[in-house]
mmCIF file of C-alpha atoms in Angstrom:
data_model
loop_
_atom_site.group_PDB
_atom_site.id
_atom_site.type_symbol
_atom_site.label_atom_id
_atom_site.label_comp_id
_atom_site.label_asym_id
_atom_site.label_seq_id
_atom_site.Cartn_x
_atom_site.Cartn_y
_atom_site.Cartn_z
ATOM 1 C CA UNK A 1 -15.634 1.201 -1.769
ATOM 2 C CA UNK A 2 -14.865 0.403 1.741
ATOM 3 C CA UNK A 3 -15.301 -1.749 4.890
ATOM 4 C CA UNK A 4 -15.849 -0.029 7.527
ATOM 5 C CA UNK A 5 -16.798 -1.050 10.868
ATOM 6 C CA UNK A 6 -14.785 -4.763 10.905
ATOM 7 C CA UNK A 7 -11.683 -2.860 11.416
ATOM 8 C CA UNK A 8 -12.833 -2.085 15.119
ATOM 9 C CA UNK A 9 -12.928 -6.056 15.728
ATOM 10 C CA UNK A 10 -9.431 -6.498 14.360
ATOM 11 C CA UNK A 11 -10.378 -8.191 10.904
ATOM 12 C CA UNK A 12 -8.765 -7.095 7.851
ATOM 13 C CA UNK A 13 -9.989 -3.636 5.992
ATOM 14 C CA UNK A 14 -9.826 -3.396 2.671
ATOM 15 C CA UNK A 15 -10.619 -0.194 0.483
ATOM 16 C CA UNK A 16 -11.236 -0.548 -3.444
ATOM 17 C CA UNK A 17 -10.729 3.143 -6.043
ATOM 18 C CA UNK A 18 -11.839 3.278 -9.382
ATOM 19 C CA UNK A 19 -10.761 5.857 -12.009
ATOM 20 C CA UNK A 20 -12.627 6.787 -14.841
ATOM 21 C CA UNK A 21 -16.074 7.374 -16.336
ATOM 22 C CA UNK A 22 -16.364 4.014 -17.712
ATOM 23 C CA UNK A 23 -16.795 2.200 -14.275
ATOM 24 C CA UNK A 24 -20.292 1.823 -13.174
ATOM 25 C CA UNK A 25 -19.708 0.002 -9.863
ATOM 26 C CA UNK A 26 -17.062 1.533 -7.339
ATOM 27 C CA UNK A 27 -15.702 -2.731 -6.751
ATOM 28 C CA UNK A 28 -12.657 -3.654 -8.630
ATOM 29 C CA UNK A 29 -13.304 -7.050 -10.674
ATOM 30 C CA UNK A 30 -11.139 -9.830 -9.824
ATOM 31 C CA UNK A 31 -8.634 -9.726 -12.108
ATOM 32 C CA UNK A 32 -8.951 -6.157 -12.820
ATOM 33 C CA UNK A 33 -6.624 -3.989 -10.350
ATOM 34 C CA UNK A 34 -3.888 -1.872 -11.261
ATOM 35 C CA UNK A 35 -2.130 -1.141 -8.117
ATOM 36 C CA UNK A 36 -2.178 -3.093 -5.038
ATOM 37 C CA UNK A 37 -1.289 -1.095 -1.972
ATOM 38 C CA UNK A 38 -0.369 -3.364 1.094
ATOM 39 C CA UNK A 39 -0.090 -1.883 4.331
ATOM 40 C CA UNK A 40 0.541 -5.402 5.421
ATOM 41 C CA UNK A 41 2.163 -8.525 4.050
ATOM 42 C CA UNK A 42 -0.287 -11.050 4.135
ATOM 43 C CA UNK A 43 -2.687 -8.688 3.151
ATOM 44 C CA UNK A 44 -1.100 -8.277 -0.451
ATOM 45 C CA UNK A 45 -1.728 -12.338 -1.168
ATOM 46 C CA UNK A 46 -5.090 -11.798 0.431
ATOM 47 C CA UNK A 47 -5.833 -9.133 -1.964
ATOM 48 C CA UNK A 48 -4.516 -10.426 -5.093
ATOM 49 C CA UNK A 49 -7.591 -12.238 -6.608
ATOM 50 C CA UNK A 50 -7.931 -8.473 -8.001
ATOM 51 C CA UNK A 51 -4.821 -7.964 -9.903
ATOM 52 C CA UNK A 52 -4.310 -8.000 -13.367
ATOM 53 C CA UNK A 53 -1.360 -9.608 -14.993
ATOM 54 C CA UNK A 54 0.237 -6.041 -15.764
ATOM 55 C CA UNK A 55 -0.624 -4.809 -11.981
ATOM 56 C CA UNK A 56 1.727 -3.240 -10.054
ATOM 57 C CA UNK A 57 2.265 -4.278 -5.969
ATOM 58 C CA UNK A 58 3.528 -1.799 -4.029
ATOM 59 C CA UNK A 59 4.151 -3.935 -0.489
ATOM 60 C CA UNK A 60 5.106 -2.514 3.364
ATOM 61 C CA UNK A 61 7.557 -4.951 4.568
ATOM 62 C CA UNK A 62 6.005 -4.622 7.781
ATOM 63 C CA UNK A 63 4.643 -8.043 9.549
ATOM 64 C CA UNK A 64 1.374 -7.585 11.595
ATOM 65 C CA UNK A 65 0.767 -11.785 12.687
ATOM 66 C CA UNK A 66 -2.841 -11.966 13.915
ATOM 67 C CA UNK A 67 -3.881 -13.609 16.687
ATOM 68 C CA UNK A 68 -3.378 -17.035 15.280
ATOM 69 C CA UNK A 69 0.152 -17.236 14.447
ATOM 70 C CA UNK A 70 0.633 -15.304 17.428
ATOM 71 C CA UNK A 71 -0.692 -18.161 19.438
ATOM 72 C CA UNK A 72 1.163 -20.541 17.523
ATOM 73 C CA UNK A 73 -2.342 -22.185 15.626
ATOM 74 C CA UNK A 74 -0.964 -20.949 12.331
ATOM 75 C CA UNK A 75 1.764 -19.941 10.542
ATOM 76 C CA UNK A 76 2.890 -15.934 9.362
ATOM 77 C CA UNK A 77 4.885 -16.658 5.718
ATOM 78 C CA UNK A 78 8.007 -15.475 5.382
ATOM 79 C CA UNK A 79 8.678 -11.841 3.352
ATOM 80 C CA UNK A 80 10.645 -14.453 0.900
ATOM 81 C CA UNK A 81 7.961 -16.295 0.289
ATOM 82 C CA UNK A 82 5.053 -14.163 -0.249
ATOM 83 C CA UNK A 83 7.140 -11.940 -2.886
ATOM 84 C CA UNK A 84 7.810 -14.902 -4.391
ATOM 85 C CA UNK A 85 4.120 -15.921 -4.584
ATOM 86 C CA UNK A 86 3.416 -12.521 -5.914
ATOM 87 C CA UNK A 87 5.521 -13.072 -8.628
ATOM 88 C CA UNK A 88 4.521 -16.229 -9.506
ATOM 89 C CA UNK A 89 0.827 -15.430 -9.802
ATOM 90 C CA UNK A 90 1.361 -12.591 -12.595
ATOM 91 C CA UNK A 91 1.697 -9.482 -11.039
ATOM 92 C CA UNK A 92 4.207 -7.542 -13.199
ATOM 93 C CA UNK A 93 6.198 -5.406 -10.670
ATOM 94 C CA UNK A 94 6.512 -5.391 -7.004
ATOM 95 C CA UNK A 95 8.034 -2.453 -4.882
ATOM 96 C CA UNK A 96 8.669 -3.880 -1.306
ATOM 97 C CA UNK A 97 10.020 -1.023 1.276
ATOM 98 C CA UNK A 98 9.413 -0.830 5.324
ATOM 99 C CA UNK A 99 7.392 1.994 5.146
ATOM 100 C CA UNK A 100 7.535 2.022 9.100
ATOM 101 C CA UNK A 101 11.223 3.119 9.032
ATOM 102 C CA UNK A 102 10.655 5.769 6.365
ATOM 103 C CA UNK A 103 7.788 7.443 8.630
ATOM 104 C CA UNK A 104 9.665 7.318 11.539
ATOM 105 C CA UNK A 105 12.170 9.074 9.673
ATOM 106 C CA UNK A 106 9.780 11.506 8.316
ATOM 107 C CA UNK A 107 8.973 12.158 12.396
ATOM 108 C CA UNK A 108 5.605 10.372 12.359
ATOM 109 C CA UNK A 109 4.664 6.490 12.869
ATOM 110 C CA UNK A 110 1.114 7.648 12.268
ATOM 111 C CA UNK A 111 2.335 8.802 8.313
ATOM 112 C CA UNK A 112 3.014 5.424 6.916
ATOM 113 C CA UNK A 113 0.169 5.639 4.782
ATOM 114 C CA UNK A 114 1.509 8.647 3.241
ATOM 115 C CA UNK A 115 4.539 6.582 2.420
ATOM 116 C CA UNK A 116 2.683 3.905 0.707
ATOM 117 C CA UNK A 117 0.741 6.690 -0.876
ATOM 118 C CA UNK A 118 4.312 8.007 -2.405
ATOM 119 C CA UNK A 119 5.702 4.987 -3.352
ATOM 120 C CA UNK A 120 2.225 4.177 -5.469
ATOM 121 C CA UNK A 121 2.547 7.600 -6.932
ATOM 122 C CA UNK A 122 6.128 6.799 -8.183
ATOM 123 C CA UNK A 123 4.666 3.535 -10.415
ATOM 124 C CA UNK A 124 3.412 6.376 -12.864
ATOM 125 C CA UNK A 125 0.030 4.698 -12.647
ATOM 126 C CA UNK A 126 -2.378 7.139 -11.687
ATOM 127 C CA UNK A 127 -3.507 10.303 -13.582
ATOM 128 C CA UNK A 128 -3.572 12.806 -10.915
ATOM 129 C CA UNK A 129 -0.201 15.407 -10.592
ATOM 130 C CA UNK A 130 1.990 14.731 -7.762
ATOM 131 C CA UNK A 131 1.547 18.354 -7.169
ATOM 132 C CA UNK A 132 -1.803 17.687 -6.810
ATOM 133 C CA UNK A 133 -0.963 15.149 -4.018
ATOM 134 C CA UNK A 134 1.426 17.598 -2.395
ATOM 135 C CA UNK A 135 -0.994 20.969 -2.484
ATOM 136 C CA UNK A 136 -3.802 18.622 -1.109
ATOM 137 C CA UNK A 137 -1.297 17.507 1.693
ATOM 138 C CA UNK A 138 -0.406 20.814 2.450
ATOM 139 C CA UNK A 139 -4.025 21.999 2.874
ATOM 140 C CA UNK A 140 -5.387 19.433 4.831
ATOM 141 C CA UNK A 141 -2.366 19.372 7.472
ATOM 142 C CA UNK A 142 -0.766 21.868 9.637
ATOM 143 C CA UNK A 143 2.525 22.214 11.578
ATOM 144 C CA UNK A 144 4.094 19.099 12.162
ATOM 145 C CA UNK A 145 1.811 16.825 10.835
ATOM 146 C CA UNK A 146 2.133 18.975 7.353
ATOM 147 C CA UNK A 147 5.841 18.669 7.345
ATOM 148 C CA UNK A 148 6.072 14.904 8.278
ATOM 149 C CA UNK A 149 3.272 13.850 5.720
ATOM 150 C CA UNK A 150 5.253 15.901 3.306
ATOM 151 C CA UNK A 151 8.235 14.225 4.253
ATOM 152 C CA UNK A 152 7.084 10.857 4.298
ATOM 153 C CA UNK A 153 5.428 11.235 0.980
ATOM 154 C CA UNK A 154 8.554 11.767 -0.689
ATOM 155 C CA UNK A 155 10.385 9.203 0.833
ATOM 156 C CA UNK A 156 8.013 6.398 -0.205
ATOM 157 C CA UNK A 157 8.177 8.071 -3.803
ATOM 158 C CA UNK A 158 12.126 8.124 -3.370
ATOM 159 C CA UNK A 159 12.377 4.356 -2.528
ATOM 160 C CA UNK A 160 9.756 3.308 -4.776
ATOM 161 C CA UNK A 161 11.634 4.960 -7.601
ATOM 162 C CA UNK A 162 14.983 3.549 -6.534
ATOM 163 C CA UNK A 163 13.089 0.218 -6.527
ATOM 164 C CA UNK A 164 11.762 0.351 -10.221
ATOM 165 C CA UNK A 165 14.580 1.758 -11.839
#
């Protein structure tokens, strides 16, 4: 399930995957999310209504203040502070890296998501093959795009991994 269109205005996105023939609706109860990906800071507290008390957060360090804080009408939480409220409300594990830094390393700002995407991968949580991940990568990219998406896959799987053990 996804929200499409608010994105354009600047409001917050959100998109929702379910696994499984069991589920009859593609929207996650509250309470019943695995894995919480958070492009965003704020957005992880925002989302986590969903989570389960076994869920998994997996949480880009990255600040994006709206408007608000921005103009000094409200307040952007510290990264301190929101892991701590993570914690607090029952999520089981969270895996904080700036997945900014590791695309940039991989040669692309635009392949953050492909961090995030690794570093979820690495919580074990999903039952699709990494090198199902990687062949689809490979076929849907070309040239640099291929190799940096590659790249920053691993990396987020790499820190995620460093992060958990």
């Amino acid at each position: 399930s996804e929200t499409i269109g608010i994105a354009q205005r600047g409001a917050p996105v959100n998109s929702m995957l379910r696994l499984g023939s069991a589920h009859q609706v593609p929207l996650i109860p509250l309470g019943g999310g695995d894995i919480l990906i958070a492009l965003e800071l704020v957005e992880a507290l925002r989302n986590l209504p969903f989570m389960s008390k076994s869920s998994h957060v997996v949480l880009n360090t990255q600040r994006i203040e709206p408007i608000t804080a921005l103009l000094r009408e409200g307040t952007y939480l510290s990264l301190e502070t929101i892991l701590e409220k993570l914690k607090k409300n029952s999520v089981r594990v969270v895996v904080s890296l700036d997945a900014m830094k590791l695309a940039e390393k991989a040669g692309s700002r635009l392949s953050v998501n492909m961090v995030m995407l690794g570093a979820a991968f690495a919580t074990e949580l999903f039952p699709i093959k990494i090198e199902v991940v990687k062949a689809v990568i490979e076929t849907r990219f070309s040239g640099k795009a291929r190799l940096a998406n590659m790249m920053a896959f691993d990396l987020g799987y790499q820190a995620s991994q460093q992060a958990l053990n």
